[in-house]
mmCIF file of C-alpha atoms in Angstrom:
data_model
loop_
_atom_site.group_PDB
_atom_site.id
_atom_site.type_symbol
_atom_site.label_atom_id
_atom_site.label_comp_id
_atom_site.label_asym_id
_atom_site.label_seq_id
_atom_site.Cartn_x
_atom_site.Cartn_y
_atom_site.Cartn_z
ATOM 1 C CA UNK Z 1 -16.840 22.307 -27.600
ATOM 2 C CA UNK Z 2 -14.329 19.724 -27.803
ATOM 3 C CA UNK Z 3 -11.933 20.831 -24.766
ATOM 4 C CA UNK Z 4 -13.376 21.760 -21.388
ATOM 5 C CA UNK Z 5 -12.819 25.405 -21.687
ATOM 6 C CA UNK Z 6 -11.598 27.254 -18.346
ATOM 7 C CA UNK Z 7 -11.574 31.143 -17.758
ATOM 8 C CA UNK Z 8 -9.229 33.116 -16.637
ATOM 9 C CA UNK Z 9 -6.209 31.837 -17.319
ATOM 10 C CA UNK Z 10 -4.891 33.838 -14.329
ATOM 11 C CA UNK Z 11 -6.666 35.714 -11.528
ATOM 12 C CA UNK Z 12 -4.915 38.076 -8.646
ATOM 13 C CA UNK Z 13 -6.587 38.888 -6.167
ATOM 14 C CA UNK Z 14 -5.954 41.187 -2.714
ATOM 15 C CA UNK Z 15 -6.374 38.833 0.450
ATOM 16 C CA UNK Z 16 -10.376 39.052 1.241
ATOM 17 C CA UNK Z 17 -11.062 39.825 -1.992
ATOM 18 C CA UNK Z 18 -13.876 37.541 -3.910
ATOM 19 C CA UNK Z 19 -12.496 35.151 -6.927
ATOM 20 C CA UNK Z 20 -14.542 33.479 -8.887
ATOM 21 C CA UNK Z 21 -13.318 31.040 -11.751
ATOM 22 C CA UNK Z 22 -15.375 29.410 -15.173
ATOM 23 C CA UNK Z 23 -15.623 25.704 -16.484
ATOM 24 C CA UNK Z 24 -17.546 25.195 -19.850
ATOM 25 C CA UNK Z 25 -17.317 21.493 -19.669
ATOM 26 C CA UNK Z 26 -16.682 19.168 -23.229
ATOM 27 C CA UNK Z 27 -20.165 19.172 -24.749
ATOM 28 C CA UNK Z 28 -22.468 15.879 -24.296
ATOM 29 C CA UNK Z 29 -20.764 15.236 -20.840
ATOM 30 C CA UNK Z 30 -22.731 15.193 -17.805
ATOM 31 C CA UNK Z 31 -20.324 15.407 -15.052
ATOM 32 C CA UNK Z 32 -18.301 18.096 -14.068
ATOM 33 C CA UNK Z 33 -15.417 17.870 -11.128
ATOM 34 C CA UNK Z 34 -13.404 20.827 -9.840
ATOM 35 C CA UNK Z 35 -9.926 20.531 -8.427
ATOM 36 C CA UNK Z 36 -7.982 22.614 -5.934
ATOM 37 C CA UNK Z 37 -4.108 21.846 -7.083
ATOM 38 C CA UNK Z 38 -1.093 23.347 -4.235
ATOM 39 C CA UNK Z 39 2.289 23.388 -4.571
ATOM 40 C CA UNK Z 40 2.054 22.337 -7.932
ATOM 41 C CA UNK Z 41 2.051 18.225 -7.232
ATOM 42 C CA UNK Z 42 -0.928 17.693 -4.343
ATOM 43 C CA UNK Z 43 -4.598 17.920 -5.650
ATOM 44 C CA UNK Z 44 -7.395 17.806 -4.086
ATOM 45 C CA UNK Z 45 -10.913 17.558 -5.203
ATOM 46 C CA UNK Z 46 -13.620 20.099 -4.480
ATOM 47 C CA UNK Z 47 -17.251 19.051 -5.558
ATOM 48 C CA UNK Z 48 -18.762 17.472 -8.632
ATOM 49 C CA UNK Z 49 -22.020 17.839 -10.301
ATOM 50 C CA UNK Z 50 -24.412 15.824 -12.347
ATOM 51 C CA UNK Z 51 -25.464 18.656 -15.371
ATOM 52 C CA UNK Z 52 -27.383 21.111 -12.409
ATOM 53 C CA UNK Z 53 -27.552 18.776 -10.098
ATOM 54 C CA UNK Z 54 -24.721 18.769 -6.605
ATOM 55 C CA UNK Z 55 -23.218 15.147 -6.985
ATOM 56 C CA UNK Z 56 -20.344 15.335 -4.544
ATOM 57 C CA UNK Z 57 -19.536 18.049 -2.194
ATOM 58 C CA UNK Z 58 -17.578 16.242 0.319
ATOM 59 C CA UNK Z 59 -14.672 18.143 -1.071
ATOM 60 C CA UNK Z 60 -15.906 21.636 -0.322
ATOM 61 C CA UNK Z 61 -14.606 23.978 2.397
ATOM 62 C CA UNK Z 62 -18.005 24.649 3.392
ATOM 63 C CA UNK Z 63 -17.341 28.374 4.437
ATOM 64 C CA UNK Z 64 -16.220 30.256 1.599
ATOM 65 C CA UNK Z 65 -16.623 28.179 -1.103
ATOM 66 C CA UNK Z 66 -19.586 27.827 -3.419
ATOM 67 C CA UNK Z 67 -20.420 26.712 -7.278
ATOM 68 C CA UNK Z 68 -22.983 26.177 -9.667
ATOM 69 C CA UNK Z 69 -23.561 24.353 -12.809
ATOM 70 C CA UNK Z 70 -26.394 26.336 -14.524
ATOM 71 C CA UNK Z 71 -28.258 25.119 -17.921
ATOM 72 C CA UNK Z 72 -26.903 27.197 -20.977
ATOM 73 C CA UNK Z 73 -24.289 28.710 -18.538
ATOM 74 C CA UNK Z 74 -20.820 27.448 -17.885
ATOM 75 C CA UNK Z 75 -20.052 26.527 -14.164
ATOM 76 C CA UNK Z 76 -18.691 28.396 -11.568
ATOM 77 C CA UNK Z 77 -16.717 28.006 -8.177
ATOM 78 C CA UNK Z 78 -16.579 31.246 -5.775
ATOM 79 C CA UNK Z 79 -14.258 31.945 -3.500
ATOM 80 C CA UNK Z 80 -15.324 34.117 -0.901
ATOM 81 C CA UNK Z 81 -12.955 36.476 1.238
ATOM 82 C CA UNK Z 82 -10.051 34.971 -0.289
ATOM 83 C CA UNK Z 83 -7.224 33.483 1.799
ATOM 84 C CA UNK Z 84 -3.372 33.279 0.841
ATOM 85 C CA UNK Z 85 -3.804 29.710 1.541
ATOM 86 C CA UNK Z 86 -6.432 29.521 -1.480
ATOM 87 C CA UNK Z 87 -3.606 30.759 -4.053
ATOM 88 C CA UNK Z 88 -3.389 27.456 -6.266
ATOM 89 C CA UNK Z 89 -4.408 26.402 -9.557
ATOM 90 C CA UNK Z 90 -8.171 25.224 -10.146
ATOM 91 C CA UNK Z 91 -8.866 22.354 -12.639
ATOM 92 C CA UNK Z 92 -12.318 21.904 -14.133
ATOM 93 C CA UNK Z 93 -12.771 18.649 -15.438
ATOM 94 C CA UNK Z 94 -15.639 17.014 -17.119
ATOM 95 C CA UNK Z 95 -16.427 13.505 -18.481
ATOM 96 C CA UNK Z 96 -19.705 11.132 -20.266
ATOM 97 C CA UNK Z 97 -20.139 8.864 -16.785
ATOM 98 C CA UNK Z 98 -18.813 9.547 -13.236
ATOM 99 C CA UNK Z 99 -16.055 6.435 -12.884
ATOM 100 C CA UNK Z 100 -15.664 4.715 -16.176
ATOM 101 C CA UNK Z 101 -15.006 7.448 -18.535
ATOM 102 C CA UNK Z 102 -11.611 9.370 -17.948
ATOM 103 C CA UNK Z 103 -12.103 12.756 -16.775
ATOM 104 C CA UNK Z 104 -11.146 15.549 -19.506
ATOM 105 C CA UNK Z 105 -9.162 18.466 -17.706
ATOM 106 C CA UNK Z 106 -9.095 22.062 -18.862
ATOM 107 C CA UNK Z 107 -5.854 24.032 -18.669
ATOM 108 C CA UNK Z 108 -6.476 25.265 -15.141
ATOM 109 C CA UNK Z 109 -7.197 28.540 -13.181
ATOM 110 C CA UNK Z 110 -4.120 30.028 -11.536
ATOM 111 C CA UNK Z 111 -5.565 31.675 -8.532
ATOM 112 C CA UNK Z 112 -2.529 34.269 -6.565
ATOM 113 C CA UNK Z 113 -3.871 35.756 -3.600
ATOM 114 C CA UNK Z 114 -1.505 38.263 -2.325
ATOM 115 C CA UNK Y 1 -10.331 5.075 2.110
ATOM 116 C CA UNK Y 2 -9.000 5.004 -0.791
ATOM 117 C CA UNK Y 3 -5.095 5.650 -1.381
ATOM 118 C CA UNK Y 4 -2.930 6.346 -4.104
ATOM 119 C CA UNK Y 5 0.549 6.263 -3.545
ATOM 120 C CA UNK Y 6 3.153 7.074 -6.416
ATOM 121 C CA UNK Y 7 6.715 6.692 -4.275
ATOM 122 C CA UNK Y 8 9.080 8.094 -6.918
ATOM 123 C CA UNK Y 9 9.155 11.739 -6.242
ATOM 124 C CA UNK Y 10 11.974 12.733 -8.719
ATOM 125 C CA UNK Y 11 13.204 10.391 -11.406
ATOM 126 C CA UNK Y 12 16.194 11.430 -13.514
ATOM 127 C CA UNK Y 13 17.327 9.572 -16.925
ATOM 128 C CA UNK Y 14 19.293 10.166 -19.898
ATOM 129 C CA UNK Y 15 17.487 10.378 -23.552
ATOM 130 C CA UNK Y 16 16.686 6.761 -24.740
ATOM 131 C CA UNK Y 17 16.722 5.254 -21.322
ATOM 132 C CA UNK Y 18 13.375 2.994 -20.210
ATOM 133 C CA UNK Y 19 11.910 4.217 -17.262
ATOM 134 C CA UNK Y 20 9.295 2.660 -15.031
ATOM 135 C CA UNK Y 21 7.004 4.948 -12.434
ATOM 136 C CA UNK Y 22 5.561 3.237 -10.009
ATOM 137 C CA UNK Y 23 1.786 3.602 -8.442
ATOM 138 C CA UNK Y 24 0.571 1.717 -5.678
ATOM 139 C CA UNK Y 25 -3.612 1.818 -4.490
ATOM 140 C CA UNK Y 26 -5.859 1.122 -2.003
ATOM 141 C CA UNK Y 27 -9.469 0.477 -1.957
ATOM 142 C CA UNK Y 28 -11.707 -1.189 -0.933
ATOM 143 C CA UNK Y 29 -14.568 -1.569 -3.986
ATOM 144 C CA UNK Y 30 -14.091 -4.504 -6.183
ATOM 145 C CA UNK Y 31 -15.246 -2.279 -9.123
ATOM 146 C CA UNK Y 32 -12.738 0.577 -9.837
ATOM 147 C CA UNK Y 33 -10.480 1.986 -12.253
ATOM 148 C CA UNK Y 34 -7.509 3.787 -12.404
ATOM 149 C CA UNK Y 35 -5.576 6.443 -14.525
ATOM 150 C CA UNK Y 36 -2.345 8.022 -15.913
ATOM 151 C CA UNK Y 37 -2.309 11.538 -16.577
ATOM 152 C CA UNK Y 38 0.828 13.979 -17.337
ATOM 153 C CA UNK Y 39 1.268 17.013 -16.708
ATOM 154 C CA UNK Y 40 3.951 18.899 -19.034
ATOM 155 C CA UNK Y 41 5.831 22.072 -18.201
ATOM 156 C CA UNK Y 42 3.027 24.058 -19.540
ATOM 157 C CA UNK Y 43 0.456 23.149 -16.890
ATOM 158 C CA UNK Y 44 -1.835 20.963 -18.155
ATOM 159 C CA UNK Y 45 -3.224 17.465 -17.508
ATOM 160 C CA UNK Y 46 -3.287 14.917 -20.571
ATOM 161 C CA UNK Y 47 -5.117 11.483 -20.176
ATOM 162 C CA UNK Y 48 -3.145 8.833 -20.760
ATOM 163 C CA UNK Y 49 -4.948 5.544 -19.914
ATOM 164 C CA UNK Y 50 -7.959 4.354 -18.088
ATOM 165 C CA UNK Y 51 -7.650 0.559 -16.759
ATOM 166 C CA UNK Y 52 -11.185 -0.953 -14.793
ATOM 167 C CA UNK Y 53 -10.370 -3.378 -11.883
ATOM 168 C CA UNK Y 54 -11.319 -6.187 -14.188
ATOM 169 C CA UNK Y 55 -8.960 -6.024 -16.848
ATOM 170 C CA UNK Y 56 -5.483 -6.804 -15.873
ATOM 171 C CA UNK Y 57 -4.427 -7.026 -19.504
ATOM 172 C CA UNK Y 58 -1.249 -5.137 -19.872
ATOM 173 C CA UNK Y 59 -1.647 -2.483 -22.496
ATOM 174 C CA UNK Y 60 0.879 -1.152 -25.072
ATOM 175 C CA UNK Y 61 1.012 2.269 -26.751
ATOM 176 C CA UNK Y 62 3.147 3.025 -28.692
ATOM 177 C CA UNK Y 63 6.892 3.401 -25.949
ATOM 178 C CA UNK Y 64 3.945 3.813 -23.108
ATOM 179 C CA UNK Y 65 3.003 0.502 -21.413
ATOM 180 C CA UNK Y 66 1.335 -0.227 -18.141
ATOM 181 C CA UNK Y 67 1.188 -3.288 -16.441
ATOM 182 C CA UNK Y 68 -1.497 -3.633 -13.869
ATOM 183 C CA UNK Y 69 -1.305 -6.660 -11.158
ATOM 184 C CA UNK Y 70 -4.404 -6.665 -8.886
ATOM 185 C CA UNK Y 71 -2.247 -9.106 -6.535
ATOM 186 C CA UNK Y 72 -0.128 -6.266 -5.443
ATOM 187 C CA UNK Y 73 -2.119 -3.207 -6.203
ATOM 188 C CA UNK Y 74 -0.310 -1.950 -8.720
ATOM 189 C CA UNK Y 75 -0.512 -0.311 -11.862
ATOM 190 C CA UNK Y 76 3.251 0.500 -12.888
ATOM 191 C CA UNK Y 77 3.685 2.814 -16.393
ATOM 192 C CA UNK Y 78 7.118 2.131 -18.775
ATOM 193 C CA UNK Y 79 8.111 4.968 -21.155
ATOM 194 C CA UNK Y 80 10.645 3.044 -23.894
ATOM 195 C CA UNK Y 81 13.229 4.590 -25.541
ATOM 196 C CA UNK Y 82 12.757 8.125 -23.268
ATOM 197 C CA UNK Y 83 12.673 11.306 -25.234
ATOM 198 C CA UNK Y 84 13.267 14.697 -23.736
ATOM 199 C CA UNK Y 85 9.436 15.577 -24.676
ATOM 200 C CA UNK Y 86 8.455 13.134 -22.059
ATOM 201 C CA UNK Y 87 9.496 14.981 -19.379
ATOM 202 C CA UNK Y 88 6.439 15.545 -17.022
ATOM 203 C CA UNK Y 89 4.595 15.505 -13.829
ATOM 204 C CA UNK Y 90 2.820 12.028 -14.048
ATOM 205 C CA UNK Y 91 0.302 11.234 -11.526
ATOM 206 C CA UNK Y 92 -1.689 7.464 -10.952
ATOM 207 C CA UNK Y 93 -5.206 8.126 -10.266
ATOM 208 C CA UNK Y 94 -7.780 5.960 -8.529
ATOM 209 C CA UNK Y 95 -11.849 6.432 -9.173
ATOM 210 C CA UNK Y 96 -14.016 4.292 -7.400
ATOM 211 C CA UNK Y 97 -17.623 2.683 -7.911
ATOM 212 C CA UNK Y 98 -18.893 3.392 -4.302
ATOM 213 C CA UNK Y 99 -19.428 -0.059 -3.542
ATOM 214 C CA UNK Y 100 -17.720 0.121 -0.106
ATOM 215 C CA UNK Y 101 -19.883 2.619 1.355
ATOM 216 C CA UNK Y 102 -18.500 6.256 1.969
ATOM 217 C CA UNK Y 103 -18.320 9.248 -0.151
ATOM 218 C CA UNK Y 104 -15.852 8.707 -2.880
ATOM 219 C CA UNK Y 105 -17.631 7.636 -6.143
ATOM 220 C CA UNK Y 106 -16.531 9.102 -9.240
ATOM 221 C CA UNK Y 107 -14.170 11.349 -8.125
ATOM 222 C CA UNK Y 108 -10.492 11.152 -8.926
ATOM 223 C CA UNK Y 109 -8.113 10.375 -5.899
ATOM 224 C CA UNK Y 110 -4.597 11.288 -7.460
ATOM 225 C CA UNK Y 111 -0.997 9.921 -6.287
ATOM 226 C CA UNK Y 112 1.711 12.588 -5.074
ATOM 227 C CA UNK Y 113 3.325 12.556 -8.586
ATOM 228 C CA UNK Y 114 6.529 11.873 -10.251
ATOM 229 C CA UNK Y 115 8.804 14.386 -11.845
ATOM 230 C CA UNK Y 116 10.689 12.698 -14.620
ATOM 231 C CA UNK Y 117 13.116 14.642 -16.444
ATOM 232 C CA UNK Y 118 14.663 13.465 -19.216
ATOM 233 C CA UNK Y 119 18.174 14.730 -20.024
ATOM 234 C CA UNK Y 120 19.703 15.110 -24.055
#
């Protein structure tokens, strides 16, 4: 599609609980990035990938935290055993090359944890 | 490391006022680039402009300009003529090309953000 598509638009879970959030990136781009974004001004960036392929994960809590990018799927980041400190809103962003090209952001994931 | 450092945290101006927000970097690559994005009340983040490291042209669009000056790491963004619609979370962002070593290539290192709010 033409926007990077993120799903849900909200998610609540119960502390422990296991969230995971969606990212069909813009199609024809080959990177994907996912951002963690607290108290609505810090971000902070999670992992990337190259289409399937890990390209950055020095971002990742390395505990709880997983994704994927699958072919013919869109990509994923689990939370396990949610924290409150993990309510924030998740950005999926995609873009054609990894520096040049601007990154495209969906509308975000709005995690609560309660 | 790279650094991205946006020192405005709240700017407040009155409908048709020019206002300036101000980003200052660090890094250590020769090749990088940097961005403006905006976030409105609604949530979202909206690309406004990609500069690379060698193109200090100043850039004009429409009441947005930018002027980026490599000899003080900056890359400063002017709203003319302010309307209420332009008031926003705007963040600087810094990507760079890896050249320095470490782990930071491709990914976006954003500023703290400024809230402008334009008044009627």
């Amino acid at each position: 599609g033409e926007e990077v598509a993120q799903t849900p638009k909200h998610l609540v879970r119960g502390e422990g609980q296991k969230a995971k959030l969606y990212c069909a990136p813009i199609k024809g781009h080959s990177y994907v990035f996912w951002y963690q974004q607290v108290l609505k001004n810090e971000f902070k960036f999670l992992i990337s990938f190259q289409n399937e392929n890990v390209f950055d994960e020095t971002g990742m809590p390395k505990e709880r935290f997983s994704a994927k990018c699958l072919p013919n799927s869109p990509c994923s980041l689990e939370i396990q055993a949610t924290k409150l400190e993990d309510s924030a809103v998740y950005f999926c962003a995609s873009s054609q090359g990894v520096t040049q090209q601007p990154q495209h952001f969906g509308d975000g994931t709005r995690l609560s944890i309660l | 490391a790279q650094k991205v450092t946006q020192a405005q945290t709240e700017i407040s101006v009155v409908e048709k006022e020019d206002v300036t927000l101000d980003c200052v970097y660090e890094t250590r690559d020769t090749t990088y680039y940097l961005f403006w994005y905006k976030q409105p009340p609604s949530g979202e983040l909206v690309f406004l402009i990609r500069r690379n490291s060698f193109d200090e042209q100043n850039e004009i669009s429409g009441r947005y300009s930018w002027n980026f000056q490599k000899s003080t790491s900056s890359f400063n963004f002017t709203i003319t003529a302010s309307q209420v619609v332009d008031s926003a979370v705007y963040f600087c962002a810094l990507s760079e090309r890896g050249e320095a070593g470490g782990t930071s290539y491709g990914k976006l290192t954003f500023g703290q953000g400024t809230i402008l709010t334009v008044h009627p």
